[in-house]
mmCIF file of N, CA and C in Angstrom:
data_model
loop_
_atom_site.group_PDB
_atom_site.id
_atom_site.type_symbol
_atom_site.label_atom_id
_atom_site.label_comp_id
_atom_site.label_asym_id
_atom_site.label_seq_id
_atom_site.Cartn_x
_atom_site.Cartn_y
_atom_site.Cartn_z
ATOM 1 N N MET A 1 -4.195 -12.417 8.003
ATOM 2 C CA MET A 1 -5.173 -12.795 7.013
ATOM 3 C C MET A 1 -6.428 -11.927 7.116
ATOM 4 N N GLN A 2 -6.759 -11.485 8.327
ATOM 5 C CA GLN A 2 -7.935 -10.629 8.490
ATOM 6 C C GLN A 2 -7.728 -9.284 7.804
ATOM 7 N N VAL A 3 -6.523 -8.753 7.887
ATOM 8 C CA VAL A 3 -6.229 -7.479 7.237
ATOM 9 C C VAL A 3 -6.318 -7.635 5.725
ATOM 10 N N ILE A 4 -5.730 -8.692 5.194
ATOM 11 C CA ILE A 4 -5.781 -8.947 3.751
ATOM 12 C C ILE A 4 -7.227 -9.099 3.307
ATOM 13 N N SER A 5 -8.016 -9.841 4.064
ATOM 14 C CA SER A 5 -9.421 -10.043 3.738
ATOM 15 C C SER A 5 -10.195 -8.725 3.738
ATOM 16 N N LYS A 6 -9.950 -7.892 4.730
ATOM 17 C CA LYS A 6 -10.649 -6.608 4.824
ATOM 18 C C LYS A 6 -10.307 -5.723 3.627
ATOM 19 N N VAL A 7 -9.051 -5.657 3.257
ATOM 20 C CA VAL A 7 -8.634 -4.834 2.123
ATOM 21 C C VAL A 7 -9.236 -5.383 0.830
ATOM 22 N N PHE A 8 -9.193 -6.685 0.643
ATOM 23 C CA PHE A 8 -9.737 -7.287 -0.578
ATOM 24 C C PHE A 8 -11.241 -7.021 -0.695
ATOM 25 N N GLU A 9 -11.981 -7.187 0.390
ATOM 26 C CA GLU A 9 -13.425 -6.906 0.382
ATOM 27 C C GLU A 9 -13.692 -5.443 0.044
ATOM 28 N N HIS A 10 -12.895 -4.550 0.590
ATOM 29 C CA HIS A 10 -13.041 -3.126 0.298
ATOM 30 C C HIS A 10 -12.799 -2.864 -1.192
ATOM 31 N N LEU A 11 -11.762 -3.468 -1.739
ATOM 32 C CA LEU A 11 -11.436 -3.264 -3.153
ATOM 33 C C LEU A 11 -12.523 -3.804 -4.077
ATOM 34 N N MET A 12 -13.108 -4.929 -3.708
ATOM 35 C CA MET A 12 -14.073 -5.578 -4.588
ATOM 36 C C MET A 12 -15.490 -5.030 -4.447
ATOM 37 N N GLY A 13 -15.831 -4.452 -3.297
ATOM 38 C CA GLY A 13 -17.222 -4.091 -3.099
ATOM 39 C C GLY A 13 -17.508 -2.670 -2.694
ATOM 40 N N SER A 14 -16.506 -1.864 -2.506
ATOM 41 C CA SER A 14 -16.741 -0.519 -1.994
ATOM 42 C C SER A 14 -16.606 0.516 -3.094
ATOM 43 N N SER A 15 -17.478 1.498 -3.055
ATOM 44 C CA SER A 15 -17.368 2.607 -3.999
ATOM 45 C C SER A 15 -16.591 3.771 -3.380
ATOM 46 N N GLU A 16 -16.210 3.628 -2.124
ATOM 47 C CA GLU A 16 -15.450 4.668 -1.437
ATOM 48 C C GLU A 16 -14.047 4.755 -2.004
ATOM 49 N N LYS A 17 -13.493 5.954 -1.939
ATOM 50 C CA LYS A 17 -12.110 6.131 -2.374
ATOM 51 C C LYS A 17 -11.240 6.158 -1.138
ATOM 52 N N GLY A 18 -10.190 5.380 -1.161
ATOM 53 C CA GLY A 18 -9.242 5.376 -0.062
ATOM 54 C C GLY A 18 -9.624 4.426 1.053
ATOM 55 N N LEU A 19 -8.633 3.952 1.731
ATOM 56 C CA LEU A 19 -8.819 3.075 2.877
ATOM 57 C C LEU A 19 -7.616 3.269 3.782
ATOM 58 N N ARG A 20 -7.865 3.514 5.043
ATOM 59 C CA ARG A 20 -6.774 3.665 6.001
ATOM 60 C C ARG A 20 -6.834 2.507 6.981
ATOM 61 N N LEU A 21 -5.675 1.958 7.245
ATOM 62 C CA LEU A 21 -5.560 0.858 8.204
ATOM 63 C C LEU A 21 -4.449 1.187 9.184
ATOM 64 N N LEU A 22 -4.650 0.816 10.425
ATOM 65 C CA LEU A 22 -3.602 0.918 11.420
ATOM 66 C C LEU A 22 -3.196 -0.504 11.768
ATOM 67 N N VAL A 23 -1.981 -0.858 11.387
ATOM 68 C CA VAL A 23 -1.465 -2.196 11.658
ATOM 69 C C VAL A 23 -0.345 -2.040 12.676
ATOM 70 N N THR A 24 -0.477 -2.710 13.804
ATOM 71 C CA THR A 24 0.524 -2.600 14.858
ATOM 72 C C THR A 24 1.210 -3.948 15.054
ATOM 73 N N GLY A 25 2.373 -3.894 15.626
ATOM 74 C CA GLY A 25 3.121 -5.109 15.919
ATOM 75 C C GLY A 25 4.559 -4.748 16.253
ATOM 76 N N CYS A 26 5.250 -5.682 16.846
ATOM 77 C CA CYS A 26 6.632 -5.421 17.234
ATOM 78 C C CYS A 26 7.544 -5.482 16.007
ATOM 79 N N LYS A 27 8.776 -5.051 16.181
ATOM 80 C CA LYS A 27 9.767 -5.087 15.113
ATOM 81 C C LYS A 27 9.932 -6.536 14.645
ATOM 82 N N GLY A 28 9.888 -6.713 13.324
ATOM 83 C CA GLY A 28 10.072 -8.044 12.761
ATOM 84 C C GLY A 28 8.807 -8.875 12.667
ATOM 85 N N SER A 29 7.653 -8.262 12.947
ATOM 86 C CA SER A 29 6.407 -9.034 12.937
ATOM 87 C C SER A 29 5.779 -9.154 11.555
ATOM 88 N N GLY A 30 6.325 -8.434 10.564
ATOM 89 C CA GLY A 30 5.827 -8.567 9.204
ATOM 90 C C GLY A 30 4.954 -7.429 8.715
ATOM 91 N N LYS A 31 4.944 -6.307 9.448
ATOM 92 C CA LYS A 31 4.108 -5.176 9.043
ATOM 93 C C LYS A 31 4.500 -4.646 7.667
ATOM 94 N N THR A 32 5.791 -4.505 7.414
ATOM 95 C CA THR A 32 6.252 -3.976 6.129
ATOM 96 C C THR A 32 5.947 -4.947 5.001
ATOM 97 N N MET A 33 6.149 -6.219 5.228
ATOM 98 C CA MET A 33 5.842 -7.219 4.201
ATOM 99 C C MET A 33 4.346 -7.232 3.902
ATOM 100 N N LEU A 34 3.519 -7.045 4.924
ATOM 101 C CA LEU A 34 2.079 -6.957 4.726
ATOM 102 C C LEU A 34 1.739 -5.738 3.869
ATOM 103 N N LEU A 35 2.357 -4.605 4.161
ATOM 104 C CA LEU A 35 2.136 -3.394 3.384
ATOM 105 C C LEU A 35 2.516 -3.603 1.921
ATOM 106 N N VAL A 36 3.657 -4.215 1.684
ATOM 107 C CA VAL A 36 4.101 -4.484 0.311
ATOM 108 C C VAL A 36 3.086 -5.369 -0.401
ATOM 109 N N PHE A 37 2.653 -6.433 0.252
ATOM 110 C CA PHE A 37 1.679 -7.339 -0.352
ATOM 111 C C PHE A 37 0.368 -6.616 -0.660
ATOM 112 N N LEU A 38 -0.139 -5.843 0.298
ATOM 113 C CA LEU A 38 -1.417 -5.153 0.108
ATOM 114 C C LEU A 38 -1.345 -4.105 -0.994
ATOM 115 N N ALA A 39 -0.244 -3.377 -1.077
ATOM 116 C CA ALA A 39 -0.109 -2.365 -2.131
ATOM 117 C C ALA A 39 -0.078 -3.015 -3.503
ATOM 118 N N LYS A 40 0.653 -4.116 -3.629
ATOM 119 C CA LYS A 40 0.710 -4.815 -4.917
ATOM 120 C C LYS A 40 -0.633 -5.456 -5.255
ATOM 121 N N LEU A 41 -1.314 -6.018 -4.271
ATOM 122 C CA LEU A 41 -2.643 -6.591 -4.487
ATOM 123 C C LEU A 41 -3.608 -5.510 -4.962
ATOM 124 N N THR A 42 -3.591 -4.365 -4.291
ATOM 125 C CA THR A 42 -4.465 -3.262 -4.661
ATOM 126 C C THR A 42 -4.202 -2.815 -6.091
ATOM 127 N N HIS A 43 -2.942 -2.674 -6.436
ATOM 128 C CA HIS A 43 -2.604 -2.252 -7.798
ATOM 129 C C HIS A 43 -3.115 -3.257 -8.827
ATOM 130 N N GLN A 44 -2.948 -4.536 -8.571
ATOM 131 C CA GLN A 44 -3.397 -5.559 -9.525
ATOM 132 C C GLN A 44 -4.914 -5.570 -9.659
ATOM 133 N N VAL A 45 -5.641 -5.436 -8.543
ATOM 134 C CA VAL A 45 -7.107 -5.425 -8.600
ATOM 135 C C VAL A 45 -7.597 -4.223 -9.393
ATOM 136 N N LEU A 46 -7.048 -3.043 -9.116
ATOM 137 C CA LEU A 46 -7.471 -1.842 -9.832
ATOM 138 C C LEU A 46 -7.143 -1.938 -11.319
ATOM 139 N N LYS A 47 -5.985 -2.481 -11.623
ATOM 140 C CA LYS A 47 -5.556 -2.627 -13.017
ATOM 141 C C LYS A 47 -6.441 -3.627 -13.767
ATOM 142 N N SER A 48 -6.818 -4.709 -13.106
ATOM 143 C CA SER A 48 -7.643 -5.726 -13.758
ATOM 144 C C SER A 48 -9.079 -5.249 -13.973
ATOM 145 N N ARG A 49 -9.558 -4.369 -13.104
ATOM 146 C CA ARG A 49 -10.916 -3.842 -13.250
ATOM 147 C C ARG A 49 -11.068 -2.986 -14.493
ATOM 148 N N ASP A 50 -10.115 -2.105 -14.706
ATOM 149 C CA ASP A 50 -10.184 -1.205 -15.858
ATOM 150 C C ASP A 50 -8.764 -0.831 -16.279
ATOM 151 N N PRO A 51 -8.202 -1.587 -17.228
ATOM 152 C CA PRO A 51 -6.810 -1.343 -17.637
ATOM 153 C C PRO A 51 -6.570 0.060 -18.208
ATOM 154 N N ALA A 52 -7.612 0.683 -18.725
ATOM 155 C CA ALA A 52 -7.448 2.008 -19.327
ATOM 156 C C ALA A 52 -7.388 3.121 -18.280
ATOM 157 N N THR A 53 -7.906 2.857 -17.109
ATOM 158 C CA THR A 53 -7.912 3.866 -16.053
ATOM 159 C C THR A 53 -6.515 3.992 -15.464
ATOM 160 N N ASN A 54 -6.095 5.210 -15.258
ATOM 161 C CA ASN A 54 -4.769 5.449 -14.692
ATOM 162 C C ASN A 54 -4.893 5.718 -13.193
ATOM 163 N N ARG A 55 -5.150 4.671 -12.431
ATOM 164 C CA ARG A 55 -5.242 4.814 -10.975
ATOM 165 C C ARG A 55 -3.889 4.514 -10.368
ATOM 166 N N GLU A 56 -3.606 5.191 -9.277
ATOM 167 C CA GLU A 56 -2.329 4.985 -8.608
ATOM 168 C C GLU A 56 -2.545 4.441 -7.206
ATOM 169 N N VAL A 57 -1.611 3.645 -6.775
ATOM 170 C CA VAL A 57 -1.552 3.198 -5.388
ATOM 171 C C VAL A 57 -0.413 3.968 -4.765
ATOM 172 N N LEU A 58 -0.697 4.619 -3.660
ATOM 173 C CA LEU A 58 0.269 5.484 -3.017
ATOM 174 C C LEU A 58 0.500 5.009 -1.592
ATOM 175 N N VAL A 59 1.752 4.829 -1.231
ATOM 176 C CA VAL A 59 2.119 4.435 0.127
ATOM 177 C C VAL A 59 2.719 5.663 0.806
ATOM 178 N N CYS A 60 2.148 6.062 1.934
ATOM 179 C CA CYS A 60 2.638 7.231 2.669
ATOM 180 C C CYS A 60 3.112 6.822 4.055
ATOM 181 N N ASP A 61 4.176 7.458 4.475
ATOM 182 C CA ASP A 61 4.671 7.279 5.832
ATOM 183 C C ASP A 61 4.166 8.444 6.660
ATOM 184 N N GLY A 62 3.391 8.160 7.676
ATOM 185 C CA GLY A 62 2.838 9.225 8.496
ATOM 186 C C GLY A 62 3.626 9.531 9.743
ATOM 187 N N SER A 63 4.780 8.905 9.907
ATOM 188 C CA SER A 63 5.508 9.075 11.166
ATOM 189 C C SER A 63 6.481 10.234 11.159
ATOM 190 N N PHE A 64 6.801 10.788 10.008
ATOM 191 C CA PHE A 64 7.740 11.904 9.867
ATOM 192 C C PHE A 64 9.158 11.576 10.322
ATOM 193 N N GLY A 65 9.498 10.328 10.507
ATOM 194 C CA GLY A 65 10.854 10.058 10.966
ATOM 195 C C GLY A 65 11.351 8.663 10.674
ATOM 196 N N CYS A 66 11.043 8.118 9.532
ATOM 197 C CA CYS A 66 11.485 6.766 9.201
ATOM 198 C C CYS A 66 12.171 6.726 7.836
ATOM 199 N N PRO A 67 13.280 7.424 7.673
ATOM 200 C CA PRO A 67 13.922 7.418 6.357
ATOM 201 C C PRO A 67 14.362 6.022 5.929
ATOM 202 N N PHE A 68 14.789 5.179 6.873
ATOM 203 C CA PHE A 68 15.210 3.829 6.528
ATOM 204 C C PHE A 68 14.046 3.019 5.974
ATOM 205 N N LEU A 69 12.884 3.109 6.637
ATOM 206 C CA LEU A 69 11.707 2.391 6.170
ATOM 207 C C LEU A 69 11.305 2.873 4.778
ATOM 208 N N MET A 70 11.315 4.179 4.560
ATOM 209 C CA MET A 70 10.913 4.702 3.261
ATOM 210 C C MET A 70 11.884 4.262 2.176
ATOM 211 N N ASP A 71 13.165 4.219 2.475
ATOM 212 C CA ASP A 71 14.145 3.705 1.505
ATOM 213 C C ASP A 71 13.857 2.259 1.162
ATOM 214 N N GLN A 72 13.566 1.463 2.177
ATOM 215 C CA GLN A 72 13.255 0.051 1.953
ATOM 216 C C GLN A 72 12.001 -0.104 1.105
ATOM 217 N N LEU A 73 10.970 0.676 1.397
ATOM 218 C CA LEU A 73 9.732 0.602 0.626
ATOM 219 C C LEU A 73 9.950 1.043 -0.817
ATOM 220 N N GLN A 74 10.721 2.098 -1.018
ATOM 221 C CA GLN A 74 10.999 2.535 -2.382
ATOM 222 C C GLN A 74 11.719 1.438 -3.153
ATOM 223 N N ARG A 75 12.628 0.738 -2.502
ATOM 224 C CA ARG A 75 13.319 -0.390 -3.151
ATOM 225 C C ARG A 75 12.345 -1.519 -3.470
ATOM 226 N N GLN A 76 11.477 -1.837 -2.548
ATOM 227 C CA GLN A 76 10.515 -2.919 -2.738
ATOM 228 C C GLN A 76 9.583 -2.644 -3.911
ATOM 229 N N PHE A 77 9.190 -1.383 -4.064
ATOM 230 C CA PHE A 77 8.215 -1.026 -5.091
ATOM 231 C C PHE A 77 8.851 -0.497 -6.368
ATOM 232 N N SER A 78 10.168 -0.524 -6.473
ATOM 233 C CA SER A 78 10.841 0.085 -7.626
ATOM 234 C C SER A 78 10.464 -0.559 -8.962
ATOM 235 N N CYS A 79 10.076 -1.810 -8.959
ATOM 236 C CA CYS A 79 9.723 -2.500 -10.203
ATOM 237 C C CYS A 79 8.215 -2.583 -10.409
ATOM 238 N N SER A 80 7.461 -1.763 -9.716
ATOM 239 C CA SER A 80 6.009 -1.790 -9.856
ATOM 240 C C SER A 80 5.498 -0.378 -10.112
ATOM 241 N N ASP A 81 4.204 -0.273 -10.270
ATOM 242 C CA ASP A 81 3.590 1.041 -10.469
ATOM 243 C C ASP A 81 3.092 1.636 -9.167
ATOM 244 N N VAL A 82 3.538 1.104 -8.037
ATOM 245 C CA VAL A 82 3.159 1.622 -6.724
ATOM 246 C C VAL A 82 4.138 2.722 -6.352
ATOM 247 N N ASN A 83 3.617 3.872 -5.957
ATOM 248 C CA ASN A 83 4.452 5.011 -5.590
ATOM 249 C C ASN A 83 4.600 5.122 -4.088
ATOM 250 N N VAL A 84 5.783 5.488 -3.651
ATOM 251 C CA VAL A 84 6.057 5.710 -2.229
ATOM 252 C C VAL A 84 6.241 7.202 -2.052
ATOM 253 N N PHE A 85 5.462 7.778 -1.146
ATOM 254 C CA PHE A 85 5.464 9.221 -0.943
ATOM 255 C C PHE A 85 5.826 9.523 0.506
ATOM 256 N N PRO A 86 7.088 9.867 0.770
ATOM 257 C CA PRO A 86 7.456 10.192 2.149
ATOM 258 C C PRO A 86 6.956 11.583 2.521
ATOM 259 N N LEU A 87 6.164 11.649 3.578
ATOM 260 C CA LEU A 87 5.707 12.942 4.076
ATOM 261 C C LEU A 87 6.861 13.647 4.761
ATOM 262 N N ARG A 88 6.942 14.922 4.588
ATOM 263 C CA ARG A 88 8.007 15.714 5.228
ATOM 264 C C ARG A 88 7.366 16.672 6.206
ATOM 265 N N SER A 89 8.022 16.853 7.339
ATOM 266 C CA SER A 89 7.486 17.784 8.335
ATOM 267 C C SER A 89 7.887 19.199 7.992
#
């Protein structure tokens, strides 16, 4: 809930572009589900602020070695306007 709160406050009150978060936890702790929720929340907030603006939410994998995770994220976001961008080494 603290992570969600921090992201929401940033979206509602910050003029800065971009926000980076480091979320840690063991396998199965909900990190991916949190990412999915935050990306969709961000997209909805940006869209509601100015529907005419074409802003994008971009999810990047910085680990250079998680093809399974990136496939899962692409599936999760396939019905939304959130883009998944796998970084390549």
